[in-house]
Short mmCIF file of C-alpha atoms in Angstrom, two decimals:
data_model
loop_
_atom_site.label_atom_id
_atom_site.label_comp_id
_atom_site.label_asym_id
_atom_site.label_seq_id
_atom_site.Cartn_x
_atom_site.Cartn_y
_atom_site.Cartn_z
CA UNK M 23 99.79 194.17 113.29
CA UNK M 24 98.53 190.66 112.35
CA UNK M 25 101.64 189.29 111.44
CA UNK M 26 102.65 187.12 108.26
CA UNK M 27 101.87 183.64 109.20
CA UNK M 28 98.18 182.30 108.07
CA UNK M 29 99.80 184.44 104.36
CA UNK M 30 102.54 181.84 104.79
CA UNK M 31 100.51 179.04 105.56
CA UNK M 32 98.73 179.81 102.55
CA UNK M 33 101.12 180.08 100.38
CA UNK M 34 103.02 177.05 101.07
CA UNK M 35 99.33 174.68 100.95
CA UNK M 36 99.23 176.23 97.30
CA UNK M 37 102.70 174.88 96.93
CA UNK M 38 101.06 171.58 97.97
CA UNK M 39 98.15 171.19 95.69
CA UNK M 40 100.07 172.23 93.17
CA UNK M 41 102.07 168.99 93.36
CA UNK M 42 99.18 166.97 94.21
CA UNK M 43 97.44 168.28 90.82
CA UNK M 44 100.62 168.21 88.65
CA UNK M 45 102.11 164.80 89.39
CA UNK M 46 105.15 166.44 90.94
CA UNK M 47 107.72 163.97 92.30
CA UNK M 48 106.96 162.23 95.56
CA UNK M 49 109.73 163.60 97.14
CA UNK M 50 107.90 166.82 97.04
CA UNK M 51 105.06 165.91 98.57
CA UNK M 52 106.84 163.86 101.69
CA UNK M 53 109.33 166.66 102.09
CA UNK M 54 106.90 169.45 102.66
CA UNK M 55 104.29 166.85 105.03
CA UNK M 56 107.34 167.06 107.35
CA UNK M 57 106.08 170.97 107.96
CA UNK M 58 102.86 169.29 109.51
CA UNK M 59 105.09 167.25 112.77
CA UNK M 60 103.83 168.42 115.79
CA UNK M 61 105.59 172.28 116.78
CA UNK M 62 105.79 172.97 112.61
CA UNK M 63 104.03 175.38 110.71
CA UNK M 64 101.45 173.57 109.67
CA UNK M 65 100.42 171.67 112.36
CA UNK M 66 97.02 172.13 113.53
CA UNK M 67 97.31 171.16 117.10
CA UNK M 68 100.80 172.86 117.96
CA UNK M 69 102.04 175.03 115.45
CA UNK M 70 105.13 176.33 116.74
CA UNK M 71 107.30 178.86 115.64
CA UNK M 72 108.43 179.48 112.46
CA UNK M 73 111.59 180.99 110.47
CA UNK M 74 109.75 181.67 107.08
CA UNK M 75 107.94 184.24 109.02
CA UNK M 76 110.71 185.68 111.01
CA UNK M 77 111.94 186.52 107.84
CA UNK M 78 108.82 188.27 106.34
CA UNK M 79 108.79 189.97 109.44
CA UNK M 80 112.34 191.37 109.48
CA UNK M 81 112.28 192.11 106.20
CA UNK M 82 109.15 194.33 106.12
CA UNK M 83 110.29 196.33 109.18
CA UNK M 84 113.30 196.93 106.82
CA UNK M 85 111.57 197.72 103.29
CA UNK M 86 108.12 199.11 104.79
CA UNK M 87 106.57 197.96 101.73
CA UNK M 88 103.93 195.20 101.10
CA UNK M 89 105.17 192.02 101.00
CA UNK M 90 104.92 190.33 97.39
CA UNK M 91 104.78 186.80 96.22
CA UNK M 92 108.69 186.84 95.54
CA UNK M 93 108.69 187.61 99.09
CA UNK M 94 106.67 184.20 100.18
CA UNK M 95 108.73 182.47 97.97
CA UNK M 96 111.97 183.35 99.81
CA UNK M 97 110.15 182.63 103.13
CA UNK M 98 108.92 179.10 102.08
CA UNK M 99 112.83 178.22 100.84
CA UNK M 100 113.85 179.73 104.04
CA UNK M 101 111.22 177.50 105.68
CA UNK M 102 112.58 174.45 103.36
CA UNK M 103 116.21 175.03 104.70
CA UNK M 104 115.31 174.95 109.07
CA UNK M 105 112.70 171.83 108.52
CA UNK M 106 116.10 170.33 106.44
CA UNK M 107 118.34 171.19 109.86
CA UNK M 108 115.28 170.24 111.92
CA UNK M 109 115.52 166.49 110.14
CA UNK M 110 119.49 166.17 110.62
CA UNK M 111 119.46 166.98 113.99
CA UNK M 112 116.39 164.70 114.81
CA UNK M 113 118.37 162.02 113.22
CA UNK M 114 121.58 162.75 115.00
CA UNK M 115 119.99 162.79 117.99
CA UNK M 116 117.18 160.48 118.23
CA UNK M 117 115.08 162.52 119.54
CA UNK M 118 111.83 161.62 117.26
CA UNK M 119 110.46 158.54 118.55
CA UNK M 120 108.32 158.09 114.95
CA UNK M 121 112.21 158.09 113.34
CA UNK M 122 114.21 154.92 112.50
CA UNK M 123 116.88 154.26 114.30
CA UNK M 124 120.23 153.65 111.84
CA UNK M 125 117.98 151.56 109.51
CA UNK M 126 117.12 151.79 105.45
CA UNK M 127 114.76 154.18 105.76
CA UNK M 128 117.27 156.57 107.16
CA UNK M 129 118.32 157.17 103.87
CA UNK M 130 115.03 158.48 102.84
CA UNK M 131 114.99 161.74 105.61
CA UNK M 132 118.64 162.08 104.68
CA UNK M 133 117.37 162.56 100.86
CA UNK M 134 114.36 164.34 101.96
CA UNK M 135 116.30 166.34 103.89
CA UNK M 136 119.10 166.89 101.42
CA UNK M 137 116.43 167.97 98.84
CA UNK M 138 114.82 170.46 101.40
CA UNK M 139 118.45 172.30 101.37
CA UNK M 140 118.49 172.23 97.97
CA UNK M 141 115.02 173.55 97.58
CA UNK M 142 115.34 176.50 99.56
CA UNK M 143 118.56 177.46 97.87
CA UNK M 144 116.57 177.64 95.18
CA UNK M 145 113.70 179.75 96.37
CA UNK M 146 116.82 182.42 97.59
CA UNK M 147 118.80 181.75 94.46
CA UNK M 148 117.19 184.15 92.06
CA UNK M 149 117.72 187.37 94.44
CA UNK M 150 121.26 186.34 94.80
CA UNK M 151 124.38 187.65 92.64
CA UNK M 152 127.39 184.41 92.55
CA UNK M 153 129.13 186.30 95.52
CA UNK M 154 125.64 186.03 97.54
CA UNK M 155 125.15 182.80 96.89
CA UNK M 156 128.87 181.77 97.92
CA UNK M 157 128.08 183.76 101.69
CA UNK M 158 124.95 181.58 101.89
CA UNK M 159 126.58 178.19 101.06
CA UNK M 160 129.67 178.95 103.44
CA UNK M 161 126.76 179.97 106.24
CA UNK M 162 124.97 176.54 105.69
CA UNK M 163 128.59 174.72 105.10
CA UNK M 164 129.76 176.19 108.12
CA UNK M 165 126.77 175.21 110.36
CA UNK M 166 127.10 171.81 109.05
CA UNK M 167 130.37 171.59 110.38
CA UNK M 168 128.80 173.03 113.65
CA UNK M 169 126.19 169.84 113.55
CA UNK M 170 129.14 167.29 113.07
CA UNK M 171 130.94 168.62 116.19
CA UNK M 172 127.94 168.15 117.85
CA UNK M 173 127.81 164.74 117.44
CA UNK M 174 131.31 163.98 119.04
CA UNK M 175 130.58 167.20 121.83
CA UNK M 176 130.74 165.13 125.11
CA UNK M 177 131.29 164.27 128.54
CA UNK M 178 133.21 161.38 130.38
CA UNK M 179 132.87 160.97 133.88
CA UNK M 180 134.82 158.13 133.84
CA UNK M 181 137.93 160.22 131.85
CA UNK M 182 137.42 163.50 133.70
CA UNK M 183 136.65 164.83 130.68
CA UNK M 184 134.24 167.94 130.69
CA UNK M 185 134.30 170.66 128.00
CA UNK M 186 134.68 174.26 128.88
CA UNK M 187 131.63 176.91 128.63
CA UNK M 188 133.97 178.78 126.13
CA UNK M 189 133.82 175.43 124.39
CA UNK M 190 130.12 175.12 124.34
CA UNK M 191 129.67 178.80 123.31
CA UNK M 192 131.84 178.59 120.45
CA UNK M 193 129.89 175.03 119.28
CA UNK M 194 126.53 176.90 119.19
CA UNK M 195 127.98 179.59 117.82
CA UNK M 196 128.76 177.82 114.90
CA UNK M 197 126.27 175.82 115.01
CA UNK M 198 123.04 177.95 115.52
CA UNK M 199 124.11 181.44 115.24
CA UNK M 200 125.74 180.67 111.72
CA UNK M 201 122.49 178.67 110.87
CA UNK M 202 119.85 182.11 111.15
CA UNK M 203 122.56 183.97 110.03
CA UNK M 204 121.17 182.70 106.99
CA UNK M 205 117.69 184.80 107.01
CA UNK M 206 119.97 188.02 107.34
CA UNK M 207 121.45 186.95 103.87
CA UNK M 208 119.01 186.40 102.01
CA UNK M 209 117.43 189.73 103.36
CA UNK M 210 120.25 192.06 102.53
CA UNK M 211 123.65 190.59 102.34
CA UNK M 212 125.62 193.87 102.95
CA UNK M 213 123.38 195.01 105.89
CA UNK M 214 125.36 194.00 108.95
CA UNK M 215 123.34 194.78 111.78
CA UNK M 216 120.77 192.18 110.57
CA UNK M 217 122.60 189.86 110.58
CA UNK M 218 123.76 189.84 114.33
CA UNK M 219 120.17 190.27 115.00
CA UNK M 220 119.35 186.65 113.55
CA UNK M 221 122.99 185.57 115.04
CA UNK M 222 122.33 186.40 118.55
CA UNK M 223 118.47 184.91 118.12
CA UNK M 224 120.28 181.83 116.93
CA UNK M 225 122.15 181.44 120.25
CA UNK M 226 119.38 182.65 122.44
CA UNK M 227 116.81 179.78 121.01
CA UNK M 228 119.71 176.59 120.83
CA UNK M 229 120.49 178.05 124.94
CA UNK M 230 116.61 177.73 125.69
CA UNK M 231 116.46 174.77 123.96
CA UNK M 232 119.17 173.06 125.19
CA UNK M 233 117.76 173.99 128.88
CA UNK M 234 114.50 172.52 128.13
CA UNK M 235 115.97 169.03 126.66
CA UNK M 236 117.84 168.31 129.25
CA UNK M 237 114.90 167.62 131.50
CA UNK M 238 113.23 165.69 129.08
CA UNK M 239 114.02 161.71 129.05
CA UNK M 240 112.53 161.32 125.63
CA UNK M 241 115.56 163.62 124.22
CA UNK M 242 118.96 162.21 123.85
CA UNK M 243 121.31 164.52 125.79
CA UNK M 244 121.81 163.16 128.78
CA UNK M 245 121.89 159.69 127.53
CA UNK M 246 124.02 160.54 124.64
CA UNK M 247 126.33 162.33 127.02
CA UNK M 248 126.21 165.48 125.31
CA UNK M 249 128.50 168.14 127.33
CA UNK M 250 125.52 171.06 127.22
CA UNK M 251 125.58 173.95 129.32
CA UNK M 252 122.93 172.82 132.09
CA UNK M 253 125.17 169.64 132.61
CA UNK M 254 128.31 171.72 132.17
CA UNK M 255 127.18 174.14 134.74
CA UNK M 256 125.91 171.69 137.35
CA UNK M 257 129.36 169.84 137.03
CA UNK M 258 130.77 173.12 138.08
CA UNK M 259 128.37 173.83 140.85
CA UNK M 260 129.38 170.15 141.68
CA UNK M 261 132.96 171.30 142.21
CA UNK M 262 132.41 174.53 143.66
CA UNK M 263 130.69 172.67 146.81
CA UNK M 264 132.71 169.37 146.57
CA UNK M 265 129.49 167.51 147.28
CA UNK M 266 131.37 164.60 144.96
CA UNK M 267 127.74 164.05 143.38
CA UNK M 268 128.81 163.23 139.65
CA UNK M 269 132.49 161.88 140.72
CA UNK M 270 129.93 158.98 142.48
CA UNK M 271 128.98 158.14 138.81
CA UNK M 272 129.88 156.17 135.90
CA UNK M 273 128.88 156.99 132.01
CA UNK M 274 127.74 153.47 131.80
CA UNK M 275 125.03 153.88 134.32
CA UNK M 276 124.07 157.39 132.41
CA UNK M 277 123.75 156.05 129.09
CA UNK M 278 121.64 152.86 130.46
CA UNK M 279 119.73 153.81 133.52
CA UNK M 280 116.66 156.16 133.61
CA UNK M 281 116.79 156.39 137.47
CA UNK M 282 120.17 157.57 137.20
CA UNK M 283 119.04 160.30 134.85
CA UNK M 284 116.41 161.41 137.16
CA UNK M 285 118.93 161.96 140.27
CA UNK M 286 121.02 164.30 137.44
CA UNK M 287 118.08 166.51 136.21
CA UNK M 288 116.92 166.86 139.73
CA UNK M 289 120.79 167.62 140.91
CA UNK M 290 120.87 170.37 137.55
CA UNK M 291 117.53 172.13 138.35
CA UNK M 292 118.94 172.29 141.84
CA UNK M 293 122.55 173.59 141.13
CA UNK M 294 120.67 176.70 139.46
CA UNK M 295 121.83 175.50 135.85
CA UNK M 296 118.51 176.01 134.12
CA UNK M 297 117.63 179.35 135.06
CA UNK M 298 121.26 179.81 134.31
CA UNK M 299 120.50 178.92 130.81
CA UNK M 300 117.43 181.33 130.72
CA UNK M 301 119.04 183.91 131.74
CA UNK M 302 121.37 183.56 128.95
CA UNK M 303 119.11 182.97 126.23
CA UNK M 304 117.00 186.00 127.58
CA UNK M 305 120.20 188.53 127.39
CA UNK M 306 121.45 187.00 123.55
CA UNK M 307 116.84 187.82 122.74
CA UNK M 308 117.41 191.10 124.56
CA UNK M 309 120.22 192.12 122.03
CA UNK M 310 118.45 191.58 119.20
CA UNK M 311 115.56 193.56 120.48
CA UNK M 312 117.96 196.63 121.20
CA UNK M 313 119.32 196.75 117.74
CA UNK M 314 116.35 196.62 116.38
CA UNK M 315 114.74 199.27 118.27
CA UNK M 316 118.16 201.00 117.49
CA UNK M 317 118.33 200.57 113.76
CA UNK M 318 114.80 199.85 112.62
CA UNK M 319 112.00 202.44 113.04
CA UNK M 320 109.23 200.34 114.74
CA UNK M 321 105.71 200.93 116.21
CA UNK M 322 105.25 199.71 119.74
CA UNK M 323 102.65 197.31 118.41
CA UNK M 324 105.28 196.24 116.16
CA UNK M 325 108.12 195.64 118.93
CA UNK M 326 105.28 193.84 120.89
CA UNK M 327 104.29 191.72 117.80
CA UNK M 328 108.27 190.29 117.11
CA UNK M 329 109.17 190.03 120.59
CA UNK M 330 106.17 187.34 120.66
CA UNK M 331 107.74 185.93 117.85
CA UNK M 332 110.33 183.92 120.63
CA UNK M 333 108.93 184.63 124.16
CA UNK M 334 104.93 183.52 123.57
CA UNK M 335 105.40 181.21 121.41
CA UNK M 336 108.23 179.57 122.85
CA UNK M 337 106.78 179.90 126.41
CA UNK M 338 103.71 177.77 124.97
CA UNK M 339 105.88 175.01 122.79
CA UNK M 340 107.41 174.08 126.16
CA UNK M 341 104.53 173.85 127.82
CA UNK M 342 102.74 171.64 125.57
#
């Protein structure tokens, strides 16, 4: 099975020499060069994975039929609507160093990315009857929500105050399981196993990623104080030994001091946290995979092919 992607690709650099040849609006044309950032779609040197073809995927396994250009145009607004979260969060977070920081031109990627919502709405708007459309707005309302909690979802040393698991499981939840929930809809609204495929993928990939940011200096968690499960579970490991390592610190010195950030990722890699995390995010990928060998009739060449789909491709993103 070769898989949906160079089709995609394709499809979507029609979609930009269309607006290159028709004088579309400039908006246009910026919104979709955000799918060429390094780990996007249509980056050359690192194109990572990608949701527009998760959904051709899915929904061939479930209509065995060839896919048509209705079917492309679906994927691209599905595309449209992730690289819209993807801005948002980079925003939120800092964690592009090419972004401004709280300056004019953050009103630009906020527009850009508002528009990019809007646009793939539109691409999934035509398949959808007003009660469809209402299910996808509350999904992408609801994940919102999820993204604004994030913002406030943190730690204090200095108050004792450290979020539950339960609490961070019911954030990404929200968050990132409501979020690909979204591919399921526009798919087939009524089919119900679908969509806890894409909801347990959700959790799986915001667990792996939230693993692999944590060690990173360049991302914001740490520094932003951001109550994630690798901190949450050293913290615990921290109390189950009563080796007093974070009660020794104070948020101040987080927040401002690299060195200090080093000790902590060393201290979570230690305490078992990370492989923790993997574990985790391997069991929520494992429960997709068994309802869809469950539900869906699939070759083994097609199993192998959408189970690369997260573990290859993931495996390679964080290497690079």
């Amino acid at each position: 099975m070769n898989g949906f992607r160079s089709d995609l690709i394709d499809h979507i650099k029609q979609h930009l020499s269309s607006y290159k040849q028709n004088g579309r609006a400039e908006v246009d044309f910026l919104a979709l060069k955000q799918l060429s950032k390094r780990g996007k779609l249509l980056n050359q040197e690192l194109s990572g994975f990608s949701w527009g073809e998760l959904y051709l995927t899915l929904s061939y396994f479930l209509k065995r039929r060839k896919m048509t250009k209705e079917d492309f145009e679906r994927a691209f607004g599905i595309e449209c609507i992730f690289l819209s979260a993807d801005i948002v969060d980079d925003i939120c977070d800092c964690d592009d160093p090419n972004l401004p920081t709280f300056q004019n031109e953050d009103r630009y990627l906020i527009l850009i990315s508002q528009y990019l919502l809007a646009k793939g709405f539109s691409y999934l708007r035509p398949i959808s009857t007003s009660y469809e459309d209402n299910c996808l707005f509350s999904l992408i309302m609801e994940s919102g929500s999820g993204e604004w909690k994030d913002l406030h979802f943190r730690f204090s040393i200095n108050k004792r105050v450290i979020p539950t698991e339960e609490d961070y499981f019911k954030l990404i939840k929200q968050k990132s399981g409501k979020l690909t929930e979204i591919i399921a809809q526009a798919i087939d609204p009524s089919h119900v196993i679908l969509k806890k495929i894409t909801y347990y993928i959700g959790v799986a990939g915001q667990l792996r990623n939230d693993a692999a940011d944590v060690l990173n200096d360049e991302k914001s968690d740490l520094r932003d104080l951001k109550a994630y499960l690798p901190f949450l579970k050293a913290y615990e490991y921290s109390c189950d030994t009563q080796d007093d390592f974070f009660h020794k610190l104070k948020d101040e010195e987080i927040m401002t001091s690299p060195l200090k950030r080093q000790l902590i990722r060393a201290y979570i890699e230690q305490s078992g946290s990370i492989d923790y995390c993997h574990i985790l995010s391997r069991f929520y990928y494992m429960r997709a995979f068994k309802l869809l060998e469950e539900h869906f009739k699939l070759s083994k060449t097609e199993m192998k092919y959408f189970k690369s789909l997260f573990l290859q491709r993931s495996q390679q993103h964080e290497q690079a």
